[in-house]
PDB file of C-alpha atoms in Angstrom:
ATOM      1  CA  MET K  18    -146.085 -53.417-141.914  1.00 38.00           C
ATOM      2  CA  HIS K  19    -144.618 -56.937-142.117  1.00 36.00           C
ATOM      3  CA  ALA K  20    -141.863 -55.888-139.734  1.00 38.00           C
ATOM      4  CA  LEU K  21    -144.446 -54.609-137.248  1.00 34.00           C
ATOM      5  CA  TRP K  22    -146.325 -57.939-137.290  1.00 37.00           C
ATOM      6  CA  ARG K  23    -143.049 -59.804-136.832  1.00 39.00           C
ATOM      7  CA  LEU K  24    -142.235 -57.588-133.851  1.00 35.00           C
ATOM      8  CA  ALA K  25    -145.690 -58.296-132.367  1.00 40.00           C
ATOM      9  CA  ALA K  26    -145.153 -62.016-132.848  1.00 40.00           C
ATOM     10  CA  LEU K  27    -141.832 -61.833-131.057  1.00 36.00           C
ATOM     11  CA  GLY K  28    -143.493 -59.962-128.217  1.00 43.00           C
ATOM     12  CA  VAL K  29    -146.176 -62.636-127.788  1.00 42.00           C
ATOM     13  CA  ALA K  30    -143.552 -65.363-128.039  1.00 41.00           C
ATOM     14  CA  ALA K  31    -141.558 -63.652-125.304  1.00 40.00           C
ATOM     15  CA  ILE K  32    -144.617 -63.754-123.070  1.00 41.00           C
ATOM     16  CA  CYS K  33    -145.498 -67.326-123.939  1.00 41.00           C
ATOM     17  CA  GLY K  34    -141.951 -68.709-123.965  1.00 38.00           C
ATOM     18  CA  ILE K  35    -140.366 -71.303-126.236  1.00 34.00           C
ATOM     19  CA  VAL K  36    -142.795 -73.477-128.208  1.00 35.00           C
ATOM     20  CA  SER K  37    -142.628 -77.252-128.201  1.00 34.00           C
ATOM     21  CA  ALA K  38    -144.908 -79.988-129.534  1.00 36.00           C
ATOM     22  CA  ALA K  39    -145.327 -81.704-126.183  1.00 44.00           C
ATOM     23  CA  GLY K  40    -148.795 -81.961-124.650  1.00 54.00           C
ATOM     24  CA  THR K  41    -149.884 -81.865-121.033  1.00 62.00           C
ATOM     25  CA  GLU K  42    -149.264 -84.971-118.970  1.00 68.00           C
ATOM     26  CA  ASP K  43    -152.407 -86.712-117.723  1.00 71.00           C
ATOM     27  CA  SER K  44    -151.438 -86.056-114.109  1.00 71.00           C
ATOM     28  CA  ALA K  45    -151.265 -82.311-114.827  1.00 88.00           C
ATOM     29  CA  LYS K  46    -154.576 -81.971-116.690  1.00 94.00           C
ATOM     30  CA  ARG K  47    -156.689 -79.150-115.327  1.00 96.00           C
ATOM     31  CA  SER K  48    -160.023 -77.756-116.393  1.00 97.00           C
ATOM     32  CA  GLY K  49    -160.306 -74.083-117.193  1.00 96.00           C
ATOM     33  CA  PHE K  50    -162.467 -73.906-114.061  1.00 97.00           C
ATOM     34  CA  ASP K  51    -159.291 -74.228-111.967  1.00 96.00           C
ATOM     35  CA  PHE K  52    -157.822 -71.048-113.451  1.00 95.00           C
ATOM     36  CA  MET K  53    -160.811 -68.816-112.626  1.00 95.00           C
ATOM     37  CA  THR K  54    -161.349 -66.527-109.664  1.00 95.00           C
ATOM     38  CA  PRO K  55    -163.374 -67.926-106.739  1.00 97.00           C
ATOM     39  CA  GLU K  56    -166.186 -65.537-107.679  1.00 97.00           C
ATOM     40  CA  THR K  57    -166.464 -66.905-111.228  1.00 97.00           C
ATOM     41  CA  GLN K  58    -166.187 -70.475-109.961  1.00 98.00           C
ATOM     42  CA  ALA K  59    -169.081 -69.798-107.617  1.00 98.00           C
ATOM     43  CA  LEU K  60    -171.104 -68.390-110.530  1.00 98.00           C
ATOM     44  CA  GLN K  61    -170.687 -71.633-112.466  1.00 98.00           C
ATOM     45  CA  ALA K  62    -171.315 -73.884-109.480  1.00 98.00           C
ATOM     46  CA  ASP K  63    -174.678 -72.354-108.549  1.00 98.00           C
ATOM     47  CA  ASP K  64    -177.380 -73.301-111.059  1.00 98.00           C
ATOM     48  CA  THR K  65    -179.572 -70.445-109.849  1.00 97.00           C
ATOM     49  CA  SER K  66    -176.804 -67.949-110.703  1.00 98.00           C
ATOM     50  CA  ASN K  67    -175.152 -69.630-113.706  1.00 98.00           C
ATOM     51  CA  PRO K  68    -176.408 -67.616-116.725  1.00 98.00           C
ATOM     52  CA  GLY K  69    -175.801 -70.582-119.041  1.00 98.00           C
ATOM     53  CA  MET K  70    -178.687 -72.383-117.367  1.00 98.00           C
ATOM     54  CA  LEU K  71    -181.080 -70.031-119.166  1.00 98.00           C
ATOM     55  CA  TRP K  72    -180.124 -71.737-122.419  1.00 98.00           C
ATOM     56  CA  VAL K  73    -180.390 -75.182-120.841  1.00 98.00           C
ATOM     57  CA  LEU K  74    -183.961 -74.362-119.784  1.00 98.00           C
ATOM     58  CA  GLN K  75    -184.734 -73.080-123.280  1.00 98.00           C
ATOM     59  CA  GLY K  76    -183.290 -76.296-124.699  1.00 98.00           C
ATOM     60  CA  GLU K  77    -185.553 -78.346-122.432  1.00 98.00           C
ATOM     61  CA  GLN K  78    -188.571 -76.574-123.924  1.00 98.00           C
ATOM     62  CA  LEU K  79    -187.317 -77.066-127.479  1.00 98.00           C
ATOM     63  CA  TRP K  80    -186.722 -80.768-126.742  1.00 98.00           C
ATOM     64  CA  GLN K  81    -190.471 -81.155-126.196  1.00 98.00           C
ATOM     65  CA  GLN K  82    -191.535 -78.995-129.143  1.00 98.00           C
ATOM     66  CA  ALA K  83    -192.738 -80.647-132.372  1.00 98.00           C
ATOM     67  CA  GLU K  84    -190.902 -79.376-135.449  1.00 97.00           C
ATOM     68  CA  GLY K  85    -190.853 -79.712-139.228  1.00 97.00           C
ATOM     69  CA  ARG K  86    -193.065 -81.463-141.727  1.00 98.00           C
ATOM     70  CA  ALA K  87    -192.862 -84.637-139.632  1.00 98.00           C
ATOM     71  CA  ASP K  88    -194.373 -82.688-136.705  1.00 98.00           C
ATOM     72  CA  VAL K  89    -192.304 -84.609-134.173  1.00 98.00           C
ATOM     73  CA  ALA K  90    -190.298 -83.436-131.173  1.00 98.00           C
ATOM     74  CA  CYS K  91    -186.846 -84.619-130.105  1.00 98.00           C
ATOM     75  CA  ALA K  92    -188.631 -86.266-127.176  1.00 98.00           C
ATOM     76  CA  GLY K  93    -190.858 -88.113-129.635  1.00 97.00           C
ATOM     77  CA  CYS K  94    -187.900 -90.290-130.625  1.00 96.00           C
ATOM     78  CA  HIS K  95    -185.539 -89.982-127.679  1.00 97.00           C
ATOM     79  CA  GLY K  96    -187.919 -89.692-124.740  1.00 97.00           C
ATOM     80  CA  ASP K  97    -186.554 -88.425-121.431  1.00 98.00           C
ATOM     81  CA  ALA K  98    -183.236 -86.710-122.183  1.00 98.00           C
ATOM     82  CA  SER K  99    -182.007 -87.192-118.620  1.00 97.00           C
ATOM     83  CA  GLN K 100    -181.951 -90.904-119.396  1.00 97.00           C
ATOM     84  CA  THR K 101    -181.360 -91.248-123.129  1.00 98.00           C
ATOM     85  CA  MET K 102    -178.845 -88.418-123.542  1.00 98.00           C
ATOM     86  CA  ARG K 103    -176.800 -89.143-120.425  1.00 98.00           C
ATOM     87  CA  GLY K 104    -173.200 -89.744-121.485  1.00 98.00           C
ATOM     88  CA  VAL K 105    -173.706 -88.652-125.096  1.00 98.00           C
ATOM     89  CA  ALA K 106    -171.600 -85.489-124.809  1.00 98.00           C
ATOM     90  CA  THR K 107    -168.664 -87.444-123.369  1.00 98.00           C
ATOM     91  CA  ARG K 108    -168.054 -89.220-126.685  1.00 97.00           C
ATOM     92  CA  TYR K 109    -168.621 -86.565-129.353  1.00 98.00           C
ATOM     93  CA  PRO K 110    -167.508 -85.824-132.038  1.00 98.00           C
ATOM     94  CA  ALA K 111    -168.498 -89.222-133.437  1.00 98.00           C
ATOM     95  CA  PHE K 112    -168.228 -90.833-136.854  1.00 98.00           C
ATOM     96  CA  ASP K 113    -171.191 -90.202-139.160  1.00 97.00           C
ATOM     97  CA  GLU K 114    -171.927 -93.009-141.606  1.00 95.00           C
ATOM     98  CA  ALA K 115    -173.649 -90.844-144.207  1.00 94.00           C
ATOM     99  CA  MET K 116    -171.008 -88.101-144.205  1.00 95.00           C
ATOM    100  CA  GLU K 117    -168.123 -90.574-143.837  1.00 97.00           C
ATOM    101  CA  ARG K 118    -166.450 -88.190-141.438  1.00 98.00           C
ATOM    102  CA  PRO K 119    -166.832 -86.976-137.832  1.00 98.00           C
ATOM    103  CA  ILE K 120    -169.735 -84.852-136.724  1.00 98.00           C
ATOM    104  CA  ASP K 121    -170.006 -82.777-133.548  1.00 98.00           C
ATOM    105  CA  LEU K 122    -172.990 -82.652-131.202  1.00 98.00           C
ATOM    106  CA  ALA K 123    -174.524 -79.551-132.779  1.00 98.00           C
ATOM    107  CA  GLY K 124    -174.108 -81.141-136.195  1.00 98.00           C
ATOM    108  CA  ARG K 125    -175.896 -84.271-134.982  1.00 98.00           C
ATOM    109  CA  ILE K 126    -178.800 -82.183-133.724  1.00 98.00           C
ATOM    110  CA  ASN K 127    -179.126 -80.493-137.101  1.00 98.00           C
ATOM    111  CA  SER K 128    -178.811 -83.847-138.846  1.00 97.00           C
ATOM    112  CA  CYS K 129    -181.702 -85.204-136.767  1.00 97.00           C
ATOM    113  CA  ARG K 130    -183.764 -82.133-137.609  1.00 97.00           C
ATOM    114  CA  ALA K 131    -183.264 -82.711-141.316  1.00 96.00           C
ATOM    115  CA  GLU K 132    -183.710 -86.481-141.349  1.00 96.00           C
ATOM    116  CA  ARG K 133    -186.240 -87.136-138.575  1.00 96.00           C
ATOM    117  CA  GLN K 134    -188.176 -83.909-138.189  1.00 97.00           C
ATOM    118  CA  GLN K 135    -187.899 -82.808-141.822  1.00 97.00           C
ATOM    119  CA  ALA K 136    -187.085 -79.322-140.551  1.00 97.00           C
ATOM    120  CA  GLU K 137    -184.637 -76.688-141.685  1.00 96.00           C
ATOM    121  CA  PRO K 138    -181.236 -76.822-139.948  1.00 96.00           C
ATOM    122  CA  LEU K 139    -180.637 -74.315-137.187  1.00 98.00           C
ATOM    123  CA  THR K 140    -178.122 -71.547-137.878  1.00 97.00           C
ATOM    124  CA  PRO K 141    -174.688 -71.887-136.218  1.00 97.00           C
ATOM    125  CA  GLU K 142    -174.547 -69.887-132.968  1.00 98.00           C
ATOM    126  CA  SER K 143    -178.316 -69.357-133.007  1.00 98.00           C
ATOM    127  CA  ASP K 144    -179.985 -69.373-129.604  1.00 97.00           C
ATOM    128  CA  ALA K 145    -182.022 -72.437-130.538  1.00 98.00           C
ATOM    129  CA  LEU K 146    -179.042 -74.560-131.613  1.00 98.00           C
ATOM    130  CA  LEU K 147    -176.943 -73.463-128.632  1.00 98.00           C
ATOM    131  CA  ALA K 148    -179.873 -74.158-126.293  1.00 98.00           C
ATOM    132  CA  LEU K 149    -180.515 -77.664-127.621  1.00 98.00           C
ATOM    133  CA  THR K 150    -176.803 -78.487-127.624  1.00 98.00           C
ATOM    134  CA  ALA K 151    -176.389 -77.145-124.086  1.00 98.00           C
ATOM    135  CA  TYR K 152    -179.432 -79.112-122.903  1.00 98.00           C
ATOM    136  CA  VAL K 153    -178.171 -82.383-124.367  1.00 98.00           C
ATOM    137  CA  ALA K 154    -174.609 -81.831-123.111  1.00 98.00           C
ATOM    138  CA  HIS K 155    -175.927 -80.854-119.675  1.00 98.00           C
ATOM    139  CA  GLN K 156    -177.261 -84.396-119.243  1.00 98.00           C
ATOM    140  CA  SER K 157    -173.609 -85.565-119.098  1.00 98.00           C
ATOM    141  CA  ARG K 158    -172.487 -83.018-116.511  1.00 98.00           C
ATOM    142  CA  GLY K 159    -170.173 -84.616-113.967  1.00 98.00           C
ATOM    143  CA  MET K 160    -169.291 -87.549-116.228  1.00 98.00           C
ATOM    144  CA  PRO K 161    -165.718 -88.131-117.485  1.00 98.00           C
ATOM    145  CA  ILE K 162    -164.901 -87.416-121.111  1.00 98.00           C
ATOM    146  CA  ILE K 163    -164.384 -90.715-122.931  1.00 97.00           C
ATOM    147  CA  PRO K 164    -163.703 -89.964-126.629  1.00 95.00           C
ATOM    148  CA  ALA K 165    -165.102 -92.330-129.237  1.00 90.00           C
ATOM    149  CA  THR K 166    -162.697 -95.163-130.111  1.00 92.00           C
ATOM    150  CA  ASP K 167    -163.989 -95.759-133.651  1.00 95.00           C
ATOM    151  CA  ALA K 168    -160.894 -96.521-135.747  1.00 97.00           C
ATOM    152  CA  ARG K 169    -162.374 -94.510-138.616  1.00 97.00           C
ATOM    153  CA  LEU K 170    -161.821 -91.361-136.570  1.00 98.00           C
ATOM    154  CA  ALA K 171    -158.048 -91.848-136.311  1.00 97.00           C
ATOM    155  CA  ARG K 172    -156.983 -89.899-139.382  1.00 98.00           C
ATOM    156  CA  PHE K 173    -159.325 -87.032-138.564  1.00 98.00           C
ATOM    157  CA  ARG K 174    -158.054 -86.880-134.997  1.00 98.00           C
ATOM    158  CA  ASP K 175    -154.489 -86.881-136.315  1.00 98.00           C
ATOM    159  CA  ASN K 176    -155.334 -83.940-138.535  1.00 98.00           C
ATOM    160  CA  GLY K 177    -156.820 -82.135-135.547  1.00 98.00           C
ATOM    161  CA  ARG K 178    -153.558 -82.641-133.676  1.00 98.00           C
ATOM    162  CA  ARG K 179    -151.620 -81.314-136.660  1.00 98.00           C
ATOM    163  CA  LEU K 180    -153.847 -78.237-136.806  1.00 98.00           C
ATOM    164  CA  PHE K 181    -153.403 -77.675-133.055  1.00 98.00           C
ATOM    165  CA  GLN K 182    -149.624 -77.719-133.421  1.00 97.00           C
ATOM    166  CA  SER K 183    -149.373 -75.736-136.692  1.00 97.00           C
ATOM    167  CA  ARG K 184    -148.263 -72.121-136.573  1.00 97.00           C
ATOM    168  CA  ILE K 185    -150.726 -69.834-138.340  1.00 97.00           C
ATOM    169  CA  GLY K 186    -151.499 -66.190-138.934  1.00 96.00           C
ATOM    170  CA  GLN K 187    -149.426 -63.046-138.986  1.00 96.00           C
ATOM    171  CA  LEU K 188    -148.305 -63.710-135.400  1.00 95.00           C
ATOM    172  CA  ASP K 189    -146.999 -67.144-136.462  1.00 96.00           C
ATOM    173  CA  LEU K 190    -148.364 -68.982-133.402  1.00 96.00           C
ATOM    174  CA  SER K 191    -150.036 -72.349-132.872  1.00 97.00           C
ATOM    175  CA  CYS K 192    -152.687 -73.370-130.349  1.00 97.00           C
ATOM    176  CA  ALA K 193    -149.946 -75.359-128.602  1.00 96.00           C
ATOM    177  CA  SER K 194    -147.782 -72.252-128.283  1.00 95.00           C
ATOM    178  CA  CYS K 195    -149.864 -71.095-125.342  1.00 92.00           C
ATOM    179  CA  HIS K 196    -152.148 -73.925-124.262  1.00 95.00           C
ATOM    180  CA  ASP K 197    -149.604 -76.759-124.132  1.00 94.00           C
ATOM    181  CA  ASP K 198    -146.344 -75.025-123.351  1.00 89.00           C
ATOM    182  CA  ASN K 199    -147.300 -72.012-121.293  1.00 92.00           C
ATOM    183  CA  TRP K 200    -150.541 -72.727-119.493  1.00 94.00           C
ATOM    184  CA  GLY K 201    -150.808 -71.077-116.107  1.00 93.00           C
ATOM    185  CA  LYS K 202    -148.875 -68.012-117.240  1.00 93.00           C
ATOM    186  CA  ARG K 203    -150.543 -64.716-118.042  1.00 90.00           C
ATOM    187  CA  LEU K 204    -151.181 -63.164-121.428  1.00 85.00           C
ATOM    188  CA  GLY K 205    -152.894 -59.786-121.622  1.00 81.00           C
ATOM    189  CA  GLY K 206    -153.752 -59.980-117.932  1.00 81.00           C
ATOM    190  CA  SER K 207    -155.556 -63.323-118.208  1.00 84.00           C
ATOM    191  CA  VAL K 208    -154.337 -66.746-117.116  1.00 91.00           C
ATOM    192  CA  ILE K 209    -153.671 -69.099-120.041  1.00 94.00           C
ATOM    193  CA  PRO K 210    -155.693 -72.319-119.552  1.00 95.00           C
ATOM    194  CA  GLN K 211    -154.931 -75.741-121.027  1.00 96.00           C
ATOM    195  CA  ALA K 212    -157.738 -75.455-123.615  1.00 95.00           C
ATOM    196  CA  HIS K 213    -159.800 -78.453-122.533  1.00 97.00           C
ATOM    197  CA  PRO K 214    -163.343 -78.363-123.989  1.00 97.00           C
ATOM    198  CA  THR K 215    -165.082 -79.504-120.810  1.00 98.00           C
ATOM    199  CA  GLY K 216    -167.990 -77.070-120.667  1.00 98.00           C
ATOM    200  CA  TYR K 217    -169.279 -76.167-124.119  1.00 98.00           C
ATOM    201  CA  PRO K 218    -171.583 -74.585-124.952  1.00 98.00           C
ATOM    202  CA  LEU K 219    -170.488 -72.220-122.189  1.00 98.00           C
ATOM    203  CA  TYR K 220    -171.290 -68.742-120.980  1.00 98.00           C
ATOM    204  CA  ARG K 221    -168.373 -66.391-121.479  1.00 97.00           C
ATOM    205  CA  LEU K 222    -168.390 -63.180-119.462  1.00 97.00           C
ATOM    206  CA  GLU K 223    -166.495 -61.440-122.265  1.00 95.00           C
ATOM    207  CA  TRP K 224    -169.304 -62.332-124.691  1.00 97.00           C
ATOM    208  CA  GLN K 225    -172.163 -61.761-122.239  1.00 97.00           C
ATOM    209  CA  THR K 226    -173.843 -64.767-123.826  1.00 98.00           C
ATOM    210  CA  ILE K 227    -173.393 -68.462-124.417  1.00 98.00           C
ATOM    211  CA  GLY K 228    -171.235 -69.721-127.283  1.00 98.00           C
ATOM    212  CA  SER K 229    -169.899 -72.850-128.920  1.00 98.00           C
ATOM    213  CA  LEU K 230    -166.398 -74.285-129.007  1.00 98.00           C
ATOM    214  CA  GLN K 231    -166.279 -73.365-132.680  1.00 98.00           C
ATOM    215  CA  ARG K 232    -166.834 -69.723-131.796  1.00 98.00           C
ATOM    216  CA  ARG K 233    -163.954 -69.890-129.315  1.00 98.00           C
ATOM    217  CA  LEU K 234    -161.641 -71.552-131.834  1.00 98.00           C
ATOM    218  CA  ARG K 235    -162.483 -68.921-134.440  1.00 98.00           C
ATOM    219  CA  ASN K 236    -161.795 -66.172-131.890  1.00 97.00           C
ATOM    220  CA  CYS K 237    -158.353 -67.643-131.228  1.00 96.00           C
ATOM    221  CA  MET K 238    -157.592 -67.777-134.940  1.00 97.00           C
ATOM    222  CA  ILE K 239    -158.599 -64.150-135.322  1.00 97.00           C
ATOM    223  CA  GLY K 240    -156.440 -63.336-132.293  1.00 94.00           C
ATOM    224  CA  VAL K 241    -153.302 -64.594-134.056  1.00 95.00           C
ATOM    225  CA  ARG K 242    -154.333 -62.701-137.205  1.00 97.00           C
ATOM    226  CA  ALA K 243    -155.311 -65.808-139.174  1.00 97.00           C
ATOM    227  CA  GLU K 244    -158.311 -66.353-141.449  1.00 97.00           C
ATOM    228  CA  PRO K 245    -160.779 -68.378-139.333  1.00 98.00           C
ATOM    229  CA  PHE K 246    -162.432 -71.516-140.621  1.00 98.00           C
ATOM    230  CA  ALA K 247    -166.137 -71.129-141.375  1.00 98.00           C
ATOM    231  CA  PHE K 248    -168.608 -72.425-138.813  1.00 97.00           C
ATOM    232  CA  SER K 249    -169.149 -76.191-139.263  1.00 96.00           C
ATOM    233  CA  ALA K 250    -165.938 -76.509-141.302  1.00 98.00           C
ATOM    234  CA  PRO K 251    -164.446 -80.035-141.135  1.00 98.00           C
ATOM    235  CA  GLU K 252    -161.236 -78.607-139.680  1.00 98.00           C
ATOM    236  CA  LEU K 253    -163.071 -77.263-136.623  1.00 98.00           C
ATOM    237  CA  VAL K 254    -164.628 -80.661-135.951  1.00 98.00           C
ATOM    238  CA  GLU K 255    -161.213 -82.291-136.326  1.00 98.00           C
ATOM    239  CA  LEU K 256    -159.731 -79.823-133.865  1.00 98.00           C
ATOM    240  CA  GLU K 257    -162.500 -80.716-131.418  1.00 98.00           C
ATOM    241  CA  LEU K 258    -161.685 -84.403-131.851  1.00 98.00           C
ATOM    242  CA  HIS K 259    -158.106 -83.733-130.807  1.00 98.00           C
ATOM    243  CA  LEU K 260    -159.122 -81.459-127.950  1.00 98.00           C
ATOM    244  CA  MET K 261    -161.512 -84.073-126.569  1.00 98.00           C
ATOM    245  CA  GLU K 262    -158.726 -86.647-126.665  1.00 97.00           C
ATOM    246  CA  ARG K 263    -156.491 -84.262-124.714  1.00 96.00           C
ATOM    247  CA  ALA K 264    -159.295 -83.787-122.190  1.00 97.00           C
ATOM    248  CA  ARG K 265    -159.886 -87.527-121.712  1.00 97.00           C
ATOM    249  CA  GLY K 266    -160.909 -88.208-118.114  1.00 97.00           C
ATOM    250  CA  LEU K 267    -161.858 -84.635-117.221  1.00 98.00           C
ATOM    251  CA  LEU K 268    -165.480 -84.041-116.252  1.00 98.00           C
ATOM    252  CA  VAL K 269    -168.170 -82.453-118.422  1.00 98.00           C
ATOM    253  CA  GLU K 270    -169.222 -79.088-116.933  1.00 98.00           C
ATOM    254  CA  THR K 271    -171.851 -77.826-119.397  1.00 98.00           C
ATOM    255  CA  PRO K 272    -172.862 -75.096-119.108  1.00 98.00           C
ATOM    256  CA  ALA K 273    -169.502 -73.844-117.870  1.00 98.00           C
ATOM    257  CA  VAL K 274    -168.781 -70.181-117.162  1.00 98.00           C
ATOM    258  CA  ARG K 275    -165.534 -68.605-118.285  1.00 97.00           C
ATOM    259  CA  PRO K 276    -164.050 -65.069-118.090  1.00 94.00           C
TER     260      PRO K 276
END
């Protein structure tokens, strides 16, 4: 069985090519949008057709809905999201004082629920959490990603880079094996993108629903036959920190559509 997995790994490596630790030059950065068919691009570009907008609209309703023992809505503290949340998604994950580590946007929403609304946290990948996260991130659509510069994030971002470049699983591949070194080539009939997190939460045609970046990262780990990190694991947030740094300057697309 080990020999079979090794043979599979060699086959994937042959498709992907030789692995290096180099990243993509700024001048060559491209959103996953650029690798899609014109039909899928059109689906994302038209808000009346983009299925991810259903979750954005749900998030808008939840934003106004009082929750928890405090009986207060997100709007009760933050007001008009189109004003107060504009630009927020461009700089997350951010450092959390209480946790003494980075927190992603979905984590911040759940933190606010617990501390301000005195409500139970929303379950990872639940419609409600995805909807609120998509609604908040949508307010930054069209703005360039500008990762937080807090010096306290440096060691976590470094760990995210290490995780991105580390070979894992029975196929012995890293994220960089495909997304840094072999983007634009095909694997299993699909074009390999550069793995820039410009549109999450996004609607994936394969899933027929919206999903988080953490879901996508876990899918990739399963794809290389590795044990995936649990939802909300620190390692997934650290990976996002690194990915956002790689995507610096690209525009937020939430809710993006992908194949």
